[in-house]
CSV table of C-alpha atoms in Angstrom, one decimal:
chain,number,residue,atom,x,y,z
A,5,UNK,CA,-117.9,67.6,108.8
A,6,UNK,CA,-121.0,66.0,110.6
A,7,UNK,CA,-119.6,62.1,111.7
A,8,UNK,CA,-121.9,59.3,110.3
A,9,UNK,CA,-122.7,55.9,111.7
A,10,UNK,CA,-126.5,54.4,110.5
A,11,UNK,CA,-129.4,55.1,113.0
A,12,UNK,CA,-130.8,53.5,116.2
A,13,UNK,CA,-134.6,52.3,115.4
A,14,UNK,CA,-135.9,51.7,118.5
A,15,UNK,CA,-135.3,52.2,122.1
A,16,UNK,CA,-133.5,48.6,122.9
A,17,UNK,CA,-130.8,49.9,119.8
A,18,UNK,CA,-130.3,53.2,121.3
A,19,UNK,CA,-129.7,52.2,124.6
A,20,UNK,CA,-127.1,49.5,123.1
A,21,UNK,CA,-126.3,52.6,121.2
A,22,UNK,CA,-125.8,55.0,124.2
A,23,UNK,CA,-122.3,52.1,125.5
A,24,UNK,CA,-120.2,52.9,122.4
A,25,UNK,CA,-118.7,56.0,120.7
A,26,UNK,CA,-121.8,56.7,118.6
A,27,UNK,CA,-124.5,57.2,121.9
A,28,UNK,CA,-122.3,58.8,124.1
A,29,UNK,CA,-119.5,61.5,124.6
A,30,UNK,CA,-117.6,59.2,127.2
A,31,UNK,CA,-116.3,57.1,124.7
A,32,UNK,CA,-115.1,60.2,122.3
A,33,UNK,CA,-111.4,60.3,121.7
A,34,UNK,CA,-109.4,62.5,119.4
A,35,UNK,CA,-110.4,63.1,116.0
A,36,UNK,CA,-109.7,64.4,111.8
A,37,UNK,CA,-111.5,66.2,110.0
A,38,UNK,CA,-111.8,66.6,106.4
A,39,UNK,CA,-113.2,69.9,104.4
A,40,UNK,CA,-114.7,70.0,101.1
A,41,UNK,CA,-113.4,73.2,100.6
A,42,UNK,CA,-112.6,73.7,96.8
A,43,UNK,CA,-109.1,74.8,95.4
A,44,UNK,CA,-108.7,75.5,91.6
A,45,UNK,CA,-109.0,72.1,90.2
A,46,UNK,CA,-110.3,69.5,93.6
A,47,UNK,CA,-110.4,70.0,97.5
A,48,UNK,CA,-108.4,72.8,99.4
A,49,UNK,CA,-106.4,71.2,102.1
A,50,UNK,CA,-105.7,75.1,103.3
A,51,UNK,CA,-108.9,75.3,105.6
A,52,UNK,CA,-110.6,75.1,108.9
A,53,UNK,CA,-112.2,72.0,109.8
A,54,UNK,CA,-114.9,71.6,112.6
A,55,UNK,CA,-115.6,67.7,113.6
A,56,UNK,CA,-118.9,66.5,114.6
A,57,UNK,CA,-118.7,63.7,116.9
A,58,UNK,CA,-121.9,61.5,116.2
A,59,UNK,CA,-124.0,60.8,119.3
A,60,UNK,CA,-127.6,60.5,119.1
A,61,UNK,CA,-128.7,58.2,116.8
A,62,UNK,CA,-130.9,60.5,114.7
A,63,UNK,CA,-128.9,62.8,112.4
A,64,UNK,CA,-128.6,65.4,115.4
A,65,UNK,CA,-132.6,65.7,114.9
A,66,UNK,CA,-133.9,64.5,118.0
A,67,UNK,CA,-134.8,66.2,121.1
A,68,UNK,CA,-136.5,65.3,124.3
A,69,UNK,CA,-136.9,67.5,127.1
A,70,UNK,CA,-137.3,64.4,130.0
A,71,UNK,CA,-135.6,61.4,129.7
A,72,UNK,CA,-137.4,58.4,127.4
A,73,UNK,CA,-137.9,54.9,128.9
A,74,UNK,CA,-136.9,52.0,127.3
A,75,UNK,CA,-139.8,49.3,127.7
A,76,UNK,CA,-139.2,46.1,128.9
A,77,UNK,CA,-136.1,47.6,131.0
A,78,UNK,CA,-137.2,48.9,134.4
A,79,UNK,CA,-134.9,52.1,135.2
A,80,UNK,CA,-133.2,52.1,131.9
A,81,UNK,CA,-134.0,55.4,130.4
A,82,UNK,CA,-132.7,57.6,127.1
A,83,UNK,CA,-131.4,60.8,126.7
A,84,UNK,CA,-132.5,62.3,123.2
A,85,UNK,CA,-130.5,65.8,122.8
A,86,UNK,CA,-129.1,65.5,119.2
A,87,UNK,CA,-130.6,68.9,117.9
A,88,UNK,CA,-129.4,70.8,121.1
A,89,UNK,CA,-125.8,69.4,120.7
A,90,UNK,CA,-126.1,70.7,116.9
A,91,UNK,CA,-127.0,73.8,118.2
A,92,UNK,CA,-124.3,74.0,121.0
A,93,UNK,CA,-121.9,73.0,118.4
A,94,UNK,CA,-122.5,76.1,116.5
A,95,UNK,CA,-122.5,78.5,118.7
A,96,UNK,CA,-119.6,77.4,120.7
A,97,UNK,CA,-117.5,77.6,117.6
A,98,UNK,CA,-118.5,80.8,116.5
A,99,UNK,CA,-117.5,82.1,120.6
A,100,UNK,CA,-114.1,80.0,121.0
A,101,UNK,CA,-113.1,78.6,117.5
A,102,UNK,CA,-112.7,81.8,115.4
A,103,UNK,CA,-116.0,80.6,113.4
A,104,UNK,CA,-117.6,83.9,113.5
A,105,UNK,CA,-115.0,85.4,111.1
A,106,UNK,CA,-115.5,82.4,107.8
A,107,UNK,CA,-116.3,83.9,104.9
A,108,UNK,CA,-117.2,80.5,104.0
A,109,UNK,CA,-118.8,77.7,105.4
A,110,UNK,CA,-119.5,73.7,103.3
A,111,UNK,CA,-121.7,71.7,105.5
A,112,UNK,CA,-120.5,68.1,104.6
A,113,UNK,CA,-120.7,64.5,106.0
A,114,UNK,CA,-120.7,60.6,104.9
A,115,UNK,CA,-123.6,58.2,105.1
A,116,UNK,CA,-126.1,59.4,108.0
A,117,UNK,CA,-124.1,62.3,108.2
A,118,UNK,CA,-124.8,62.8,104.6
A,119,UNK,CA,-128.6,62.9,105.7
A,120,UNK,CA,-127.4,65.3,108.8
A,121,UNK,CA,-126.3,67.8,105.9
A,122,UNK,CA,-129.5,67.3,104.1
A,123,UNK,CA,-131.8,68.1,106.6
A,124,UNK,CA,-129.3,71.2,108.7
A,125,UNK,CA,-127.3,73.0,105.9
A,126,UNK,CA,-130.1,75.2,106.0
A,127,UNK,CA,-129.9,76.0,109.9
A,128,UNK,CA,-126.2,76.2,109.8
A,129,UNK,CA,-126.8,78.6,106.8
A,130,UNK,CA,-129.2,80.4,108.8
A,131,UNK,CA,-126.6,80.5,111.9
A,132,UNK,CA,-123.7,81.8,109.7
A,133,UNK,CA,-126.2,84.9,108.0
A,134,UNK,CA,-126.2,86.1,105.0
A,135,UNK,CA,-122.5,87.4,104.7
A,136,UNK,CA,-121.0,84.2,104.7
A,137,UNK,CA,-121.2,81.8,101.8
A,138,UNK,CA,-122.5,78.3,102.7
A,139,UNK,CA,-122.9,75.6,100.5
A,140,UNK,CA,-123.5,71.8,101.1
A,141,UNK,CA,-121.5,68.7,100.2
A,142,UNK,CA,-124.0,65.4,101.3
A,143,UNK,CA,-121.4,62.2,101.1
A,144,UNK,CA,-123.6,58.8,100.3
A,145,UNK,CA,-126.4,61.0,102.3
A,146,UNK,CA,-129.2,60.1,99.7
A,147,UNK,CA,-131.4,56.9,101.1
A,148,UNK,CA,-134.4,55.5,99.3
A,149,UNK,CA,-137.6,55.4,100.2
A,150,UNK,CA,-137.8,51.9,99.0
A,151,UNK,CA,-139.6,48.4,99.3
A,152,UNK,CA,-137.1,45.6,100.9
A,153,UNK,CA,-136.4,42.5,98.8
A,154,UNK,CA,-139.3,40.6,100.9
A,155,UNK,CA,-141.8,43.5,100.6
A,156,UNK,CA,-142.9,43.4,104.1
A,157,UNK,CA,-144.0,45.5,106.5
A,158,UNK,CA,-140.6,46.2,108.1
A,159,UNK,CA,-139.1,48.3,105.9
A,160,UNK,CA,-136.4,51.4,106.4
A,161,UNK,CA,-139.0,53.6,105.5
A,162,UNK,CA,-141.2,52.2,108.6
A,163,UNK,CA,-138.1,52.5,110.8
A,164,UNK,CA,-137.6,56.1,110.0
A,165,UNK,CA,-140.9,56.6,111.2
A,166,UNK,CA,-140.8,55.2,114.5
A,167,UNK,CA,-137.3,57.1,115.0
A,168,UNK,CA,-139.6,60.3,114.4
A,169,UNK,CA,-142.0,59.5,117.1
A,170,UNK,CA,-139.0,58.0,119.3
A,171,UNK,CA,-136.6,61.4,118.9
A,172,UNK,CA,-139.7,63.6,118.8
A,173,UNK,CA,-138.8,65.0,115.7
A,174,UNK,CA,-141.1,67.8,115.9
A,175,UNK,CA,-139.3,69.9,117.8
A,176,UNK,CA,-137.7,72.2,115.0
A,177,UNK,CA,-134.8,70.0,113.7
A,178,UNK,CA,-137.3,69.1,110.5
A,179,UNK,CA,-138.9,71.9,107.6
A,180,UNK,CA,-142.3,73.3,108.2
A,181,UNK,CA,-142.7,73.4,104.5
A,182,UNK,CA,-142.0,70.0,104.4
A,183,UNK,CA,-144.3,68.7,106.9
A,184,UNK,CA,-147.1,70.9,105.9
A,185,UNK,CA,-146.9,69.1,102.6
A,186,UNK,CA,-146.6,65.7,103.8
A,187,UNK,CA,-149.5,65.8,106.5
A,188,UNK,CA,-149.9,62.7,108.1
A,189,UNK,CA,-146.3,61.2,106.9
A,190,UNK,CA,-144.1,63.5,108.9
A,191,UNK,CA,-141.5,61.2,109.0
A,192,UNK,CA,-140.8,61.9,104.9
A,193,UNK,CA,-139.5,65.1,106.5
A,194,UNK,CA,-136.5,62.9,107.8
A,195,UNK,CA,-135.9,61.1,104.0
A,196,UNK,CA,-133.6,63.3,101.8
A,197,UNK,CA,-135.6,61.8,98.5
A,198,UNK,CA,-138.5,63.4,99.9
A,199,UNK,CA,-137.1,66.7,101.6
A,200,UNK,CA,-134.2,67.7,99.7
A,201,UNK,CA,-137.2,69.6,97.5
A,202,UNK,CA,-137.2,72.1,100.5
A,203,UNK,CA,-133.1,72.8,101.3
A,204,UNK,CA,-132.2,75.8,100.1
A,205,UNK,CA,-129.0,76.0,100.2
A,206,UNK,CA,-126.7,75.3,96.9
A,207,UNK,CA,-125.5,71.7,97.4
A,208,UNK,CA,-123.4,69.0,95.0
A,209,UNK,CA,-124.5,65.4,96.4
A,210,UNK,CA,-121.9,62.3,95.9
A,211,UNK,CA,-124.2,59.5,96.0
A,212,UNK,CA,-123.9,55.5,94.1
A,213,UNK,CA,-127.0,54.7,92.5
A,214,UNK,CA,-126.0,51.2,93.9
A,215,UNK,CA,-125.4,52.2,97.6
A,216,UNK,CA,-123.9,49.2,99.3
A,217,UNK,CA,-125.3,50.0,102.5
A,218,UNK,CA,-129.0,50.3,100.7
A,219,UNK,CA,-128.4,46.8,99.2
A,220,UNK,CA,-127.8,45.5,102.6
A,221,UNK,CA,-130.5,47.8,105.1
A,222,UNK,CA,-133.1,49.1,102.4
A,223,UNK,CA,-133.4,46.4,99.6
A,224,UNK,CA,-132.0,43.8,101.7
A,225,UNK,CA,-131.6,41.7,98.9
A,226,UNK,CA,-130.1,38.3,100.8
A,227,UNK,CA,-127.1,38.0,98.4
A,228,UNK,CA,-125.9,41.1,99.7
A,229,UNK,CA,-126.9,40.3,103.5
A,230,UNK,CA,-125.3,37.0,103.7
A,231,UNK,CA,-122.5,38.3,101.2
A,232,UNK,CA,-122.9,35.1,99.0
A,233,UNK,CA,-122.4,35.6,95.1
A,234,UNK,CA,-123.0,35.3,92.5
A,235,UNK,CA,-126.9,36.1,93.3
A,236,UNK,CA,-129.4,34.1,91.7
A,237,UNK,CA,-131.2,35.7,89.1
A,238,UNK,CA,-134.2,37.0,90.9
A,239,UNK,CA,-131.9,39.6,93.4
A,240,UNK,CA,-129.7,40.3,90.4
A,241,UNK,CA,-132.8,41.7,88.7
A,242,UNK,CA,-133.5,43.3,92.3
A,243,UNK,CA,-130.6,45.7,92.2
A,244,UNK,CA,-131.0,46.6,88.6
A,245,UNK,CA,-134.3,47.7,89.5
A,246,UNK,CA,-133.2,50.1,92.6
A,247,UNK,CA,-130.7,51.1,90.3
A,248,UNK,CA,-133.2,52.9,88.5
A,249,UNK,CA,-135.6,53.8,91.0
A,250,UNK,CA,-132.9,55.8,92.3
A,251,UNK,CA,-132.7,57.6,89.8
A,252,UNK,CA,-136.4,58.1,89.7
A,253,UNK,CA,-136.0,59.6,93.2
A,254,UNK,CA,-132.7,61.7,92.5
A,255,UNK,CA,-134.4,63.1,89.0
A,256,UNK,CA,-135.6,66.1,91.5
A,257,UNK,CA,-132.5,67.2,92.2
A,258,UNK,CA,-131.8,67.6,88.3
A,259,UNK,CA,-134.8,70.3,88.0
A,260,UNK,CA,-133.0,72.4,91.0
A,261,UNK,CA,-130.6,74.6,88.5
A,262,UNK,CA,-128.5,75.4,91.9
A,263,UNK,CA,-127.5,72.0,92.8
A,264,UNK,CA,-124.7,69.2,91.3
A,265,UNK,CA,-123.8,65.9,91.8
A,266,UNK,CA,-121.8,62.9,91.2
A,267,UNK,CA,-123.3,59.8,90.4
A,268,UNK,CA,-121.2,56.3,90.7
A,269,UNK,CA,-122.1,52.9,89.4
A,270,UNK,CA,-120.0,51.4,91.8
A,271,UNK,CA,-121.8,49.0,94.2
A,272,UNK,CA,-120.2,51.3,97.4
A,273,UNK,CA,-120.7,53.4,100.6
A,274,UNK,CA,-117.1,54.1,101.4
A,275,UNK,CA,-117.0,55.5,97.6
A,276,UNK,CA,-113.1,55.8,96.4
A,277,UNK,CA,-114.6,59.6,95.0
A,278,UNK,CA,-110.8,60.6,94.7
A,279,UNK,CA,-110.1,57.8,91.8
A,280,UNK,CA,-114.0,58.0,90.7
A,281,UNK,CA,-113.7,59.5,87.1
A,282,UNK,CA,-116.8,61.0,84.7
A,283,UNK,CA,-115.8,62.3,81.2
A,284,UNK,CA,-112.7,62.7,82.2
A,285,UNK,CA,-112.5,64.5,85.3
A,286,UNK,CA,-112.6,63.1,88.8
A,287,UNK,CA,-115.4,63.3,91.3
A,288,UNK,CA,-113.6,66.1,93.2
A,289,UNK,CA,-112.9,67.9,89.9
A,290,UNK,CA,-116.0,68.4,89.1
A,291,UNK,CA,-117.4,69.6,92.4
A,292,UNK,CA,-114.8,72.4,92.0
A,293,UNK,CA,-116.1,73.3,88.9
A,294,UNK,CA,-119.6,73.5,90.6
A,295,UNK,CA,-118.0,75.3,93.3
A,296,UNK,CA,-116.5,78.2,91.6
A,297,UNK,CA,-119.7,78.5,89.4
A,298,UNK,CA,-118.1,77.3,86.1
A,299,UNK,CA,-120.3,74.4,86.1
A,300,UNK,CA,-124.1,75.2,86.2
A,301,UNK,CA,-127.5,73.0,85.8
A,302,UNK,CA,-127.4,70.0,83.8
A,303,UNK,CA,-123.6,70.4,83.3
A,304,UNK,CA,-122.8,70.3,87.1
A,305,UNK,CA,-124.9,66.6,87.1
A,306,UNK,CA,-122.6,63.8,86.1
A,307,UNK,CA,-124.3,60.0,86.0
A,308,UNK,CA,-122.3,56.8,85.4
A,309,UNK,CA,-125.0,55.5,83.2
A,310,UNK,CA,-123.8,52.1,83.2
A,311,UNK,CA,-125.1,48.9,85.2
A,312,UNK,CA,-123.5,48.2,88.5
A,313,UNK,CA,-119.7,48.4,88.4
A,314,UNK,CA,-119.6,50.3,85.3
A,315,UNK,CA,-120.7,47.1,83.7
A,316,UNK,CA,-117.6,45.3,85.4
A,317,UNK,CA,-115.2,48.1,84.5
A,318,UNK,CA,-114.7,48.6,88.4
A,319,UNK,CA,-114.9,45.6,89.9
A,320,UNK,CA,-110.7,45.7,90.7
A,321,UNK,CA,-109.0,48.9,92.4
A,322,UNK,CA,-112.2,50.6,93.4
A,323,UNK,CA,-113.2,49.1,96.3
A,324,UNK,CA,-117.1,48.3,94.8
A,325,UNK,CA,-118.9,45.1,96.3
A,326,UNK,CA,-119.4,42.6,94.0
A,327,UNK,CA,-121.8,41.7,91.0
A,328,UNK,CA,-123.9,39.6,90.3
């Protein structure tokens, strides 16, 4: 279960970054840890669960063999390691933790752990060989690639980009497939929309086509910033739209035959998927069916096709943000 916690941008972030739990080991204390296991009919509580403490500030994608200066900061300096502790992770499991003898492994984790399991489920897949069944569970993992309320030049996209050159992103944590295709935009390489085309392992995304955190950090739409509603007409039409250009960008994980997914209304990042329901069966319920191979293609994708909230049906009990 790989820890989320957003990204650092640039180097003054990641230093401020490197004083709290999620830049540095020091401040790591003891720690739970869910699976996504499946029983029957929802999750199996009966199963090993291996925590991943979140510490570098790029998915666990960078890597950096000497350390990276931060400018303006004479003798500061960064430590970029997050594929290596991936990969020390791993192996130190399989040695110490009884790993080595799963006959299953789900690679899951929430927010930009969700983009973590995206971009590694293959590696750990790879790790685990062939006689273990692995199968991936991305939590709210699935961020646009998507103009910002202002349309300026500052967008998450262009962030994402400078984190690849920052981390060094080239140093095997991203597909070769991938960046063959996308040339001189290697940085769509570290965007699930855009690289979820290459993972191929099985995996059943939980996603909102609302994301909370997107209406914040990707559409930025200032309602949402500032937290003032009702918004005025002009965002309200905003978040309609990136309703349904998230869709436009999850439509390629439809044509994938091996994948499912749960789709919420609900304006959310820290989704409620246990009281989430989809003709008639709960988020969880449905990824079991997926799971055990009873639900296949089209049936194993399940879309609240209703306007944000489920057109006000959620607004109370589920935790969603508000709208308009």
């Amino acid at each position: 279960n790989i820890q989320g916690g957003g990204w650092c941008y640039d180097e003054p972030g990641c230093l401020g970054r490197a004083g709290t739990a999620l830049g540095s080991s020091k401040f790591w204390g003891p720690s739970t840890c869910g699976c996504m296991n499946t029983a029957e009919d929802g999750l199996d509580a009966d199963c090993n669960c291996i925590f991943m403490p979140y510490g570098d500030g790029a998915s666990f994608s960078g890597y950096r063999e000497e350390p990276w200066p931060v400018p303006g900061k004479s003798g500061s300096v960064l430590h970029f390691r997050g594929l290596r502790n991936l990969d020390a992770t791993l192996e130190y499991a399989k040695a110490h933790l009884g790993m080595g003898d799963a006959a299953e492994m789900v690679v899951t984790g929430g927010s930009a752990g969700g983009l973590s399991t995206f971009l590694h489920a293959d590696r750990v897949a790879d790790f685990m060989g062939e006689s273990v069944r692995t199968t991936a569970a991305p939590v709210v993992g699935y961020f646009l690639d998507h103009d910002d309320f202002a349309h300026d030049s500052n967008t998450y996209t262009d962030e994402m980009a400078y984190i690849y050159h920052m981390q060094n992103l080239t140093v095997g944590a991203l597909k070769q497939e991938c960046l063959d295709t996308y040339g001189d935009k290697p940085h769509y390489c570290f965007m699930s929309p855009h690289m979820q085309q290459f993972v191929k392992v099985p995996y059943f995304m939980f996603n909102s086509k609302f994301d909370a955190w997107q209406m914040n950090n990707i559409l930025r739409a200032p309602c949402y910033v500032a937290g003032k509603h009702p918004c005025p007409q002009e965002e309200q039409d905003a978040v309609l739209q990136f309703g349904k250009d998230f869709l436009a960008q999850f439509a390629p994980v439809q044509a994938e035959s091996q994948n499912g997914a749960m789709i919420t209304s609900c304006i959310c990042h820290g989704c409620n998927w246990a009281a989430t329901v989809l003709e008639n069966r709960t988020s969880y319920q449905h990824y079991a069916a997926w799971h055990a191979g009873k639900d296949t293609g089209a049936a194993a994708i399940h879309i609240d096709s209703r306007g944000p909230n489920g057109d006000g049906a959620l607004d109370k009990g589920f935790g969603c943000f508000p709208f308009p």
